[in-house]
Every structure is written in C-alpha cells, then in structure tokens.
PDB file of C-alpha atoms in Angstrom:
ATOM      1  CA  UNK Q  13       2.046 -22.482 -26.245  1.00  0.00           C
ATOM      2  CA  UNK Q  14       2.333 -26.116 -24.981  1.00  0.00           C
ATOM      3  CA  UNK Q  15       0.702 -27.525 -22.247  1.00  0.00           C
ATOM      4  CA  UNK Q  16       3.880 -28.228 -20.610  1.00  0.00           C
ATOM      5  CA  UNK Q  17       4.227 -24.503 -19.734  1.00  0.00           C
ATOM      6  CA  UNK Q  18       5.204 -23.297 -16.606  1.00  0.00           C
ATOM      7  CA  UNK Q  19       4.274 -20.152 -15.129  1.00  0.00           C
ATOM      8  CA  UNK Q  20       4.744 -18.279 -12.171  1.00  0.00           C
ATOM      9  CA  UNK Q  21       3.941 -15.062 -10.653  1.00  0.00           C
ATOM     10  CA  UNK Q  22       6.040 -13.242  -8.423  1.00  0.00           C
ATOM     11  CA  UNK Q  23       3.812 -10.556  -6.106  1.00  0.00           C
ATOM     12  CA  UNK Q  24       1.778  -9.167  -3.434  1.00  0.00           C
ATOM     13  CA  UNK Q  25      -1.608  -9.248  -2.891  1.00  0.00           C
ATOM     14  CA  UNK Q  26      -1.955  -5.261  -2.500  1.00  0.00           C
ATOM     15  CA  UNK Q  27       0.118  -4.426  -5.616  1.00  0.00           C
ATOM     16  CA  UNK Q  28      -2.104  -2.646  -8.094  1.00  0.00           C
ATOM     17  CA  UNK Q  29       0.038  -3.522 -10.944  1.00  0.00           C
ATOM     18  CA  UNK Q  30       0.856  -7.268  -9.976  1.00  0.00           C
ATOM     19  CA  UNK Q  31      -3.252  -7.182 -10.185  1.00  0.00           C
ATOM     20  CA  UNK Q  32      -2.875  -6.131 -13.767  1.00  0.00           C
ATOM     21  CA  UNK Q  33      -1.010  -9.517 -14.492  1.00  0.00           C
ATOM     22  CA  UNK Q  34      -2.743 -11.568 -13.098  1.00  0.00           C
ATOM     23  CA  UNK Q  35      -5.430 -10.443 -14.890  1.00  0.00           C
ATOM     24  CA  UNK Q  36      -3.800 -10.562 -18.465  1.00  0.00           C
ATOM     25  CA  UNK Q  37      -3.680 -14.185 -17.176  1.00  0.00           C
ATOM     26  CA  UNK Q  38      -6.983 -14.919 -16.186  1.00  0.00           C
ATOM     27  CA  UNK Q  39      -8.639 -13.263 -19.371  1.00  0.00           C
ATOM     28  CA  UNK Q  40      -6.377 -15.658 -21.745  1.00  0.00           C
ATOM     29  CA  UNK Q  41      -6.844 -18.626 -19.125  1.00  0.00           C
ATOM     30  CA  UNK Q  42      -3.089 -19.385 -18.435  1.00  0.00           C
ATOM     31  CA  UNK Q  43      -2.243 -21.647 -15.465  1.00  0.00           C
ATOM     32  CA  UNK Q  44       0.116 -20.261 -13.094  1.00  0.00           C
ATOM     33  CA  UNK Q  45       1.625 -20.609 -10.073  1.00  0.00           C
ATOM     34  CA  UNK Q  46       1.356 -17.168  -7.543  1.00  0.00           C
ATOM     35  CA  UNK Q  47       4.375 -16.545  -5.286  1.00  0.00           C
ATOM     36  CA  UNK Q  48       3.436 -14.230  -2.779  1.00  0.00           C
ATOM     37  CA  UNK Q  49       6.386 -11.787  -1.987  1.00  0.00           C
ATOM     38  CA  UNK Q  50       7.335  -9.411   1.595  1.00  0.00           C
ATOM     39  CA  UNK Q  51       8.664  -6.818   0.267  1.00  0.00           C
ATOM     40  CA  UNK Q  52       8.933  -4.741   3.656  1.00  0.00           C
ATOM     41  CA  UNK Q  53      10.704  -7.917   4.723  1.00  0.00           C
ATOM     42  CA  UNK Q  54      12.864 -10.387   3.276  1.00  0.00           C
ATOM     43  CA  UNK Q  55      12.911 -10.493  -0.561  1.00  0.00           C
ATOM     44  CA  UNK Q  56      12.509 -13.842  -1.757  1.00  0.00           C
ATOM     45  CA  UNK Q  57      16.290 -15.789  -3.190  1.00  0.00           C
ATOM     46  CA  UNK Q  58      13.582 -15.973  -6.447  1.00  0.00           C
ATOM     47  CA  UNK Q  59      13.174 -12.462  -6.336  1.00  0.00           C
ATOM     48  CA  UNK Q  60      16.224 -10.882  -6.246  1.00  0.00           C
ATOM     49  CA  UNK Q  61      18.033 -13.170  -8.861  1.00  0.00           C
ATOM     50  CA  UNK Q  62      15.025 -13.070 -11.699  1.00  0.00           C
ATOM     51  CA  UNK Q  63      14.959  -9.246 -11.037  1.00  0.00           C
ATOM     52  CA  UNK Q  64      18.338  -8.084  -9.822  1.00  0.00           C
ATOM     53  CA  UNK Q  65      17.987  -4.530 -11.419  1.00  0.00           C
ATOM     54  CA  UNK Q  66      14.552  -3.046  -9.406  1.00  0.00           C
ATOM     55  CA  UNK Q  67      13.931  -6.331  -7.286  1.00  0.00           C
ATOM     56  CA  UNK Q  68      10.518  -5.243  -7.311  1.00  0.00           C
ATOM     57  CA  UNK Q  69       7.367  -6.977  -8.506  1.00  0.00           C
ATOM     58  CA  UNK Q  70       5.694  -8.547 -10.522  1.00  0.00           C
ATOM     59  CA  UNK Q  71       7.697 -10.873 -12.350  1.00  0.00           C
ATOM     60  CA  UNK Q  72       6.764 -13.215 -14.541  1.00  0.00           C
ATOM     61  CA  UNK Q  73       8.573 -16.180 -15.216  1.00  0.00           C
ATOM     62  CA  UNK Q  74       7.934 -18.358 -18.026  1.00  0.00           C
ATOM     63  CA  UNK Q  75       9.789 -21.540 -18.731  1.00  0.00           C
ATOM     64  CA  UNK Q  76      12.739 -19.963 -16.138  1.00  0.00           C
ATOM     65  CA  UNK Q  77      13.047 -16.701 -18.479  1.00  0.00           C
ATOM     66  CA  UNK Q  78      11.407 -13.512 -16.313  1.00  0.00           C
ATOM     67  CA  UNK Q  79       9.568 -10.420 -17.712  1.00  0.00           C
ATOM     68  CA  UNK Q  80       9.777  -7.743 -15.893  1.00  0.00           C
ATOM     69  CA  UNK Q  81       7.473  -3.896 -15.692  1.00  0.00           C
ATOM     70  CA  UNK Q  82       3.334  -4.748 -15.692  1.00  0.00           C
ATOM     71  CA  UNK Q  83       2.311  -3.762 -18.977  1.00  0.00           C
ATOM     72  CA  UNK Q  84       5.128  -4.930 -20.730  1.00  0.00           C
ATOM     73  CA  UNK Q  85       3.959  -8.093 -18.936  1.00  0.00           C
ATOM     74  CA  UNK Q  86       0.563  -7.938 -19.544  1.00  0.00           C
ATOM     75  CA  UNK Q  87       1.839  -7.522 -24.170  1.00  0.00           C
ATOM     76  CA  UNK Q  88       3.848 -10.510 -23.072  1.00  0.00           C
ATOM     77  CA  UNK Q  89       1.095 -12.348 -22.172  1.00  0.00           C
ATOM     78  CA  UNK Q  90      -0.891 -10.995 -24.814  1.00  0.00           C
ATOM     79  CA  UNK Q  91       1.663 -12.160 -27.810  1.00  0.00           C
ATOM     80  CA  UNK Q  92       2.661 -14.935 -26.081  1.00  0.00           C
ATOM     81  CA  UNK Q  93      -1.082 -16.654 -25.468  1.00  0.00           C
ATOM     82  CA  UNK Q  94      -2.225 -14.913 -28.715  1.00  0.00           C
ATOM     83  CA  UNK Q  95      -4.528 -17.981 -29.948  1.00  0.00           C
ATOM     84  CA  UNK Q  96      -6.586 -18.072 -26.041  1.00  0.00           C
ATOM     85  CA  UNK Q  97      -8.969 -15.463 -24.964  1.00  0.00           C
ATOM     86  CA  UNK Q  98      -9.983 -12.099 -26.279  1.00  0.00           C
ATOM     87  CA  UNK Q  99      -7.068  -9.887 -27.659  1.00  0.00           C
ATOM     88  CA  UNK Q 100      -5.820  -7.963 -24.628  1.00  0.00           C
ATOM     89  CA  UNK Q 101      -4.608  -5.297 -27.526  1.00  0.00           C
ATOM     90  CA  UNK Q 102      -6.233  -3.552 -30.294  1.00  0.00           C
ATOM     91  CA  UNK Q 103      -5.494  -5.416 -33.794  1.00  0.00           C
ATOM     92  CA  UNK Q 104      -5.072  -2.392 -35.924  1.00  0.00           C
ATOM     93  CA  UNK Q 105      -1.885  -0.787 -35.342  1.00  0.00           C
ATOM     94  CA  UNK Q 106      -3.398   2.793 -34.682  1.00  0.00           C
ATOM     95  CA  UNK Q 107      -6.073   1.411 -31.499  1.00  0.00           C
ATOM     96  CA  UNK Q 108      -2.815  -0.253 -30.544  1.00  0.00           C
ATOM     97  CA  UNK Q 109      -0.859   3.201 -30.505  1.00  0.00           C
ATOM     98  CA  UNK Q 110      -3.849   4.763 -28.659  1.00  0.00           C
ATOM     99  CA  UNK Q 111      -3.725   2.277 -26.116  1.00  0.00           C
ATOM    100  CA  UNK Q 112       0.001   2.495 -25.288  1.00  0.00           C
ATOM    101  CA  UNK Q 113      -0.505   6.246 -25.211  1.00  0.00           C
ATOM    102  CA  UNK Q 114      -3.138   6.428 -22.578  1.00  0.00           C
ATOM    103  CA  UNK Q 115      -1.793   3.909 -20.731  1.00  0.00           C
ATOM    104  CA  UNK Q 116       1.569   5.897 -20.212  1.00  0.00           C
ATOM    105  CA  UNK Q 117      -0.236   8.714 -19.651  1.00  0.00           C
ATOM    106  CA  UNK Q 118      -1.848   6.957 -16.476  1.00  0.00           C
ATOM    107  CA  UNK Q 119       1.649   5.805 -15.195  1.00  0.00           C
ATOM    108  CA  UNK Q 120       3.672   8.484 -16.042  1.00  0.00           C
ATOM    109  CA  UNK Q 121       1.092  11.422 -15.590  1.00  0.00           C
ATOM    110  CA  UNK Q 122      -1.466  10.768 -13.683  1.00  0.00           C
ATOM    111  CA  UNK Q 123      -0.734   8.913 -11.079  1.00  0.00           C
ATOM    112  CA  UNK Q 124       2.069   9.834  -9.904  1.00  0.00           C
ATOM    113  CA  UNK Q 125       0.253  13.352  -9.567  1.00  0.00           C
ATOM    114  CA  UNK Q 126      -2.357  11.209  -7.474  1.00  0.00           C
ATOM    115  CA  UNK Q 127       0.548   9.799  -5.500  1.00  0.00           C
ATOM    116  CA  UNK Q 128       2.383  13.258  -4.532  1.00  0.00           C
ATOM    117  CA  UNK Q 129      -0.758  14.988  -3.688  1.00  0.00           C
ATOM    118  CA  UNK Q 130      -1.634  12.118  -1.232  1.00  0.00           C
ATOM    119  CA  UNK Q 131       1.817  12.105   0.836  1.00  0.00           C
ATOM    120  CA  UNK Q 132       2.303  15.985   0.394  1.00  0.00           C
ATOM    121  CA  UNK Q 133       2.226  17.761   3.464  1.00  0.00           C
ATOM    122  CA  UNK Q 134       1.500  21.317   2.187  1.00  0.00           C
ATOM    123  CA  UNK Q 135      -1.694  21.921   1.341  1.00  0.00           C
ATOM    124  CA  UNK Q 136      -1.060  24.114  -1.584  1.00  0.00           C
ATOM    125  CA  UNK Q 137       1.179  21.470  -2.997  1.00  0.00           C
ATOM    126  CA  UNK Q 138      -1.982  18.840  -2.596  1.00  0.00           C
ATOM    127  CA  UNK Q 139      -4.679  21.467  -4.564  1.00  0.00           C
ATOM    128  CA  UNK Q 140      -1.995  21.861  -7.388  1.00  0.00           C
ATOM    129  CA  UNK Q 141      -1.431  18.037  -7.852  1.00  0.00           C
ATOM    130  CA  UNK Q 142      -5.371  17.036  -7.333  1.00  0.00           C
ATOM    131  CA  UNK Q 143      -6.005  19.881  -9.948  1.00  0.00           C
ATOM    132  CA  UNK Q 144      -4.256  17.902 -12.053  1.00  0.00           C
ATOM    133  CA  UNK Q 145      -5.168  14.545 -11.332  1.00  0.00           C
ATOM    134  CA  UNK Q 146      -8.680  15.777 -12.004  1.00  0.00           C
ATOM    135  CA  UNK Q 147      -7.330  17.473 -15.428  1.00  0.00           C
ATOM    136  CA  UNK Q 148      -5.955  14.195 -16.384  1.00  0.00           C
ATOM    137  CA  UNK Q 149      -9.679  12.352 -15.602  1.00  0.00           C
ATOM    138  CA  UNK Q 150     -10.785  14.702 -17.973  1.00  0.00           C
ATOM    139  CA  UNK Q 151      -8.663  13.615 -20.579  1.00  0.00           C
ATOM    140  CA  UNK Q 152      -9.680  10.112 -19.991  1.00  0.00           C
ATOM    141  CA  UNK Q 153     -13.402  11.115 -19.555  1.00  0.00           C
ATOM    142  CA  UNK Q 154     -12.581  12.386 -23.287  1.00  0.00           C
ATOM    143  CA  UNK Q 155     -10.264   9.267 -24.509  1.00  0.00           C
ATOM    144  CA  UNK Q 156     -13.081   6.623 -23.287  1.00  0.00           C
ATOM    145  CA  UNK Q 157     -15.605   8.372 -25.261  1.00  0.00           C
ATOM    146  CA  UNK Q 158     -13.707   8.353 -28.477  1.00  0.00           C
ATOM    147  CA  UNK Q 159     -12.256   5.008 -28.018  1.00  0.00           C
ATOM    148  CA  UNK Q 160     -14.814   2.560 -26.381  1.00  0.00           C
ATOM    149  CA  UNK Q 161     -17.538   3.884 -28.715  1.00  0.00           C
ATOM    150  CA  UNK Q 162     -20.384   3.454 -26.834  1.00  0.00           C
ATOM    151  CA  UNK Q 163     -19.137   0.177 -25.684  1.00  0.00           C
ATOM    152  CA  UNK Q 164     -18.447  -0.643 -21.914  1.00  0.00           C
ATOM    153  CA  UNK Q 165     -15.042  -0.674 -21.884  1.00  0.00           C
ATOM    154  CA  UNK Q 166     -11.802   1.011 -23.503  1.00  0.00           C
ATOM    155  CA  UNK Q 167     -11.181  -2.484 -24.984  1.00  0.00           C
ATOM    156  CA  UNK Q 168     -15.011  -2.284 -27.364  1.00  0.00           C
ATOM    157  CA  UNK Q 169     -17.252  -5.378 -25.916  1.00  0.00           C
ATOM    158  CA  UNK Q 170     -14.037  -6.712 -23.775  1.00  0.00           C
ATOM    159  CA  UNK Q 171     -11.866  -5.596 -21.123  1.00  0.00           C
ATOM    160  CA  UNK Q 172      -8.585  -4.430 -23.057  1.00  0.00           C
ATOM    161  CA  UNK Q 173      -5.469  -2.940 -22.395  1.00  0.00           C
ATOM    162  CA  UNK Q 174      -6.198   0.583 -21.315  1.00  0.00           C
ATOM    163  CA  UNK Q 175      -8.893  -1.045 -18.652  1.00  0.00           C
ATOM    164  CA  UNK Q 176      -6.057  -3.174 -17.003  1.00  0.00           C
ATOM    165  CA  UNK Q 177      -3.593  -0.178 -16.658  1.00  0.00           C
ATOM    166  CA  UNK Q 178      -6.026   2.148 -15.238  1.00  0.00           C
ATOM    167  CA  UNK Q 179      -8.307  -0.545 -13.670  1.00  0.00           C
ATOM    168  CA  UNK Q 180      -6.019  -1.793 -11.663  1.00  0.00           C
ATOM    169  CA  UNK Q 181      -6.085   1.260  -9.490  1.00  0.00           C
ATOM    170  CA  UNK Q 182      -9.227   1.348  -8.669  1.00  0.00           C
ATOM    171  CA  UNK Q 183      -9.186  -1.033  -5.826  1.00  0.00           C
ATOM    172  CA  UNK Q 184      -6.834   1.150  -4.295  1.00  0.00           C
ATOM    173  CA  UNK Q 185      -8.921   4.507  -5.224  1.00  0.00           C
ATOM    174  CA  UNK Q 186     -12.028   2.572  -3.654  1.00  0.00           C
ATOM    175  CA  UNK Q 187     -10.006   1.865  -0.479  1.00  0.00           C
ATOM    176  CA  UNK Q 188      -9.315   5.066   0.504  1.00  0.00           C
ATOM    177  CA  UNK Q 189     -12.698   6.537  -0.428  1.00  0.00           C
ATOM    178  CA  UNK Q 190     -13.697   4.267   2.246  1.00  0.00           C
ATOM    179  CA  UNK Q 191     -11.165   4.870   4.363  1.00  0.00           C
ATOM    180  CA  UNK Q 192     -10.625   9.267   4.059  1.00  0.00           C
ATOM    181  CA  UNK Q 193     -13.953  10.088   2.113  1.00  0.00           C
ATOM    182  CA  UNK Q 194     -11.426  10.747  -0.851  1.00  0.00           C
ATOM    183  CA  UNK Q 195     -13.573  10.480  -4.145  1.00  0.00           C
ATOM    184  CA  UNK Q 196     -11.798  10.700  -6.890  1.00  0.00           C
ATOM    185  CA  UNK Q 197     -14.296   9.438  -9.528  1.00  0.00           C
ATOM    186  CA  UNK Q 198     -16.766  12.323  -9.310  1.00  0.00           C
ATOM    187  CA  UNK Q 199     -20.161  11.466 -11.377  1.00  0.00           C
ATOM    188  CA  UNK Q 200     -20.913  15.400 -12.672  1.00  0.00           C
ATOM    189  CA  UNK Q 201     -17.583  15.724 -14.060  1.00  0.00           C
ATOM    190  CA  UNK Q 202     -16.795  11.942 -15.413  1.00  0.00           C
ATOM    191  CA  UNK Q 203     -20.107   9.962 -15.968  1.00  0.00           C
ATOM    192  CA  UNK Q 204     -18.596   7.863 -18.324  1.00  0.00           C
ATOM    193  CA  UNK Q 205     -15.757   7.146 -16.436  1.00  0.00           C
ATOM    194  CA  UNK Q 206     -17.993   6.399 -12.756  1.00  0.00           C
ATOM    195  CA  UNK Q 207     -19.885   3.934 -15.231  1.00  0.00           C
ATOM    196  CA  UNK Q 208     -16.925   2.216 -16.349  1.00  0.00           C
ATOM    197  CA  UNK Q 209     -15.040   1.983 -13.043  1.00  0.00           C
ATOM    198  CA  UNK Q 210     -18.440   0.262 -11.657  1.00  0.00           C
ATOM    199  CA  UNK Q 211     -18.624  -2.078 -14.965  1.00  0.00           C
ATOM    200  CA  UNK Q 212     -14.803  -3.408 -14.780  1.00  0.00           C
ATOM    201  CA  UNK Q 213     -15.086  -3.856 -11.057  1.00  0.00           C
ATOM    202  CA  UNK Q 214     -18.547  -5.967 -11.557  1.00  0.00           C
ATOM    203  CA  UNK Q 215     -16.638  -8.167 -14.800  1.00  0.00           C
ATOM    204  CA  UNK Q 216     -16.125 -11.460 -13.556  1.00  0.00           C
ATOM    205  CA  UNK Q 217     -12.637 -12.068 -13.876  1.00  0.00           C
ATOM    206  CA  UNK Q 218     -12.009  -8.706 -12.537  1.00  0.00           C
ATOM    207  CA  UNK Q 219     -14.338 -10.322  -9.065  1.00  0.00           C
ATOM    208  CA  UNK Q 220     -11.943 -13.590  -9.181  1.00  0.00           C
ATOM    209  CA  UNK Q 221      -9.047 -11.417  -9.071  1.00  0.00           C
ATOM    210  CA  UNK Q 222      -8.914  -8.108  -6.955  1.00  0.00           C
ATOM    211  CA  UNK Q 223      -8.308  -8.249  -2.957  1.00  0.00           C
ATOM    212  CA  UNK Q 224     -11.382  -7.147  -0.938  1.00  0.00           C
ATOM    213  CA  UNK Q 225     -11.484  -3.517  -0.509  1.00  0.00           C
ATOM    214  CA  UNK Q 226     -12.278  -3.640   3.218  1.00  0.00           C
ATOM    215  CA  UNK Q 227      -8.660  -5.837   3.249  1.00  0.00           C
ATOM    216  CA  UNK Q 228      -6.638  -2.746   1.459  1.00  0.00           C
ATOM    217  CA  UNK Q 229      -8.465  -0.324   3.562  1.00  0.00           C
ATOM    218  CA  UNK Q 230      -7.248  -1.766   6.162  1.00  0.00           C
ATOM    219  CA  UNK Q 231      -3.571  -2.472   5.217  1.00  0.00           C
ATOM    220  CA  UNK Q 232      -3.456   0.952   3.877  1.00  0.00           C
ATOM    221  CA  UNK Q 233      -4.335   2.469   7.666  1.00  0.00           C
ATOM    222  CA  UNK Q 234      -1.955   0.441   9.133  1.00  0.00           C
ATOM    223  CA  UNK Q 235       0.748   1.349   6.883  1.00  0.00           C
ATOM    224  CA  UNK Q 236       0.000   5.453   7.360  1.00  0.00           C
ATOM    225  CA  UNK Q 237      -0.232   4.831  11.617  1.00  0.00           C
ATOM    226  CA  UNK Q 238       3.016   3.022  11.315  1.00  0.00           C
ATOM    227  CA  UNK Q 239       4.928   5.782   9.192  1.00  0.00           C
ATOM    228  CA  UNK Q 240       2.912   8.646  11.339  1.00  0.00           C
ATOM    229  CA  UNK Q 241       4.748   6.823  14.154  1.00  0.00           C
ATOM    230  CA  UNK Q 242       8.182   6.755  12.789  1.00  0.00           C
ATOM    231  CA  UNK Q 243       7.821  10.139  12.307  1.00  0.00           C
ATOM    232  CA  UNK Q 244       7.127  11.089  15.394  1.00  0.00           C
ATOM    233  CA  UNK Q 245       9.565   9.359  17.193  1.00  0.00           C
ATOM    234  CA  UNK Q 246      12.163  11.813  18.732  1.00  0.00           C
TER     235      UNK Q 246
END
C-alpha cells in the first residue's frame, strides 16, 4: 500500500475486540488515526453511516471504504499490509484452516459460555456454563500444544492469529480476577495456556496497546453498581 493511505479506527478503549485491531495494526506498523466512540451515549454521525447494519465497533476505514467484524478486520489487515510485519496468518493453507477454526471456536463457543455464566443469576445455570468454559480451555490447552510446537505462541516465534482472537480477552479476564477473585486461567489444569497468557501480555506491542487493567477493573464495577441499581429501582 501507498504512503498516502488513510486509516482510521472506529472504537472504545474497553472493547476487547477493537484491541484485536489495533493490534493487527501495530504488528504490521500501519499509521492510523483512533476515533474513540460512546456507545452508551451518542453514536458518532461516522459511526452509524460506515456501519448502518450493527452500528457497533470496530470499524475500519480505509481510503473511505469500512470493514466491519474484528477478525475479518484483523485478515484485512493482514492481506492488505501483506509485504510489512510478520504474517498475522499461517502461510500454508491447512495452519490457516486451524487458525480460523479455533478462533471461532473462542467467539462462538467459548465465550459466550464465559459471558452467560457471568450475568446468570441461577447458580446452577453458572456451574453448567463455567463447566464448559473450562471444557473449552481444555481444548485450547490441547490446540496450543499441537499448534505452537513448543514455541511461545499459537502463531510459532510470533504473535499470530489465534493469539489476537483469544488474547484480546485477557485484559478483561485479568480485570475481574482482580476485581471478584474469578480465575479463569488455572495453572494445574492449563500450564501451557497460564504461560502463554503471561507471554502475550509481556510482548511489546501487546504493552503499547491494551488499557491498564486497574482502568477496566474499574469501569467494569461501575458498570455492574449501575445495572444492580436499575434493577433495583421500584
């Protein structure tokens, strides 16, 4: 791509998978501008017409033509800055399946089985989904073995593809470990896993681009007092 690129990134700095993107953009150096969006507020004019279907985040927009859903950002990025930075993808068209597999299986599996057993209010409901958000670290326990090889990350010597998708939670996994004592990495079950989590948060352009943990601890606690609130309102 030209120099005369122009790229911009439509967020918020909490969003797990707007952290993905941005950093698909760090690791192939791409210059962008960051557009910081309230989406408990007023949705930017930006917003809403470069994403008129979801008018959620992010968005990337390159050269006025948006992309929308993280990792089919984060390919975009990947394709489109193919000749910068490490390959965010496998090379061989197998690695490359792999990766898209495990990667759905985080979004479409389990997290959203992390999700429901955090705003469940039966407690029988919350065992069965953390049984199976801790069946589904398993699996991943298993898939990092087999696929980083020994190596520190999914992605061999670099961070790759499956690292951003899962990665990007752990900010948010961190958070409320500090703020509920929820642990959700546990060492005896997933060493490998523990090890990577602390090797992806230590990478350097993992530091430059994750919010402070104390920040989304924070935010997160004032989110559940205000709901808790509404709730109880008569």
């Amino acid at each position: 791509m030209g120099e005369r690129d122009e790229v911009k990134l439509l967020g918020t700095w909490y969003s797990p998978v707007v952290i993905r993107t941005k950093i698909a953009l760090h690791l192939k150096s791409v210059n962008y501008e960051y557009v910081e969006e309230d989406l408990f507020g007023s949705k930017s004019e930006l917003l809403l017409k470069s994403n008129p279907v979801y008018q959620k985040v992010p968005v990337l927009i390159h050269n006025t033509k948006p992309v929308f859903e993280s990792l089919n950002i984060v390919e975009y990025i990947d394709e489109t800055w193919n000749s910068s930075g490490p390959s965010i993808l496998p090379s061989h068209p197998h690695d490359r399946a792999l990766a898209r597999f495990w990667s759905a299986f985080v979004d479409d599996k389990w997290f959203p089985a992390l999700r429901a057993a955090e705003i469940t209010k039966s407690e029988d409901a919350k065992a069965k989904d953390m049984e199976e958000v801790k069946e589904g670290l398993l699996h991943l326990e298993e898939a990092f073995v087999a696929i980083s090889k020994g190596k520190p990350f999914f992605g061999g010597e670099m961070i790759g593809f499956i690292d951003i998708c899962l990665g990007s939670f752990l900010v948010l996994l961190k958070a409320r470990e500090k703020l509920k004592g929820e642990q959700i990495f546990e060492e005896s079950k997933t060493p490998s896993l523990c090890k990577w989590a602390n090797e992806f948060l230590s990478n350097d352009t993992v530091k430059n681009v994750v919010p402070d943990i104390n920040k989304v601890a924070e935010f997160i606690g004032d989110l559940e007092a205000k709901a808790q609130s509404a709730t109880s309102r008569p």
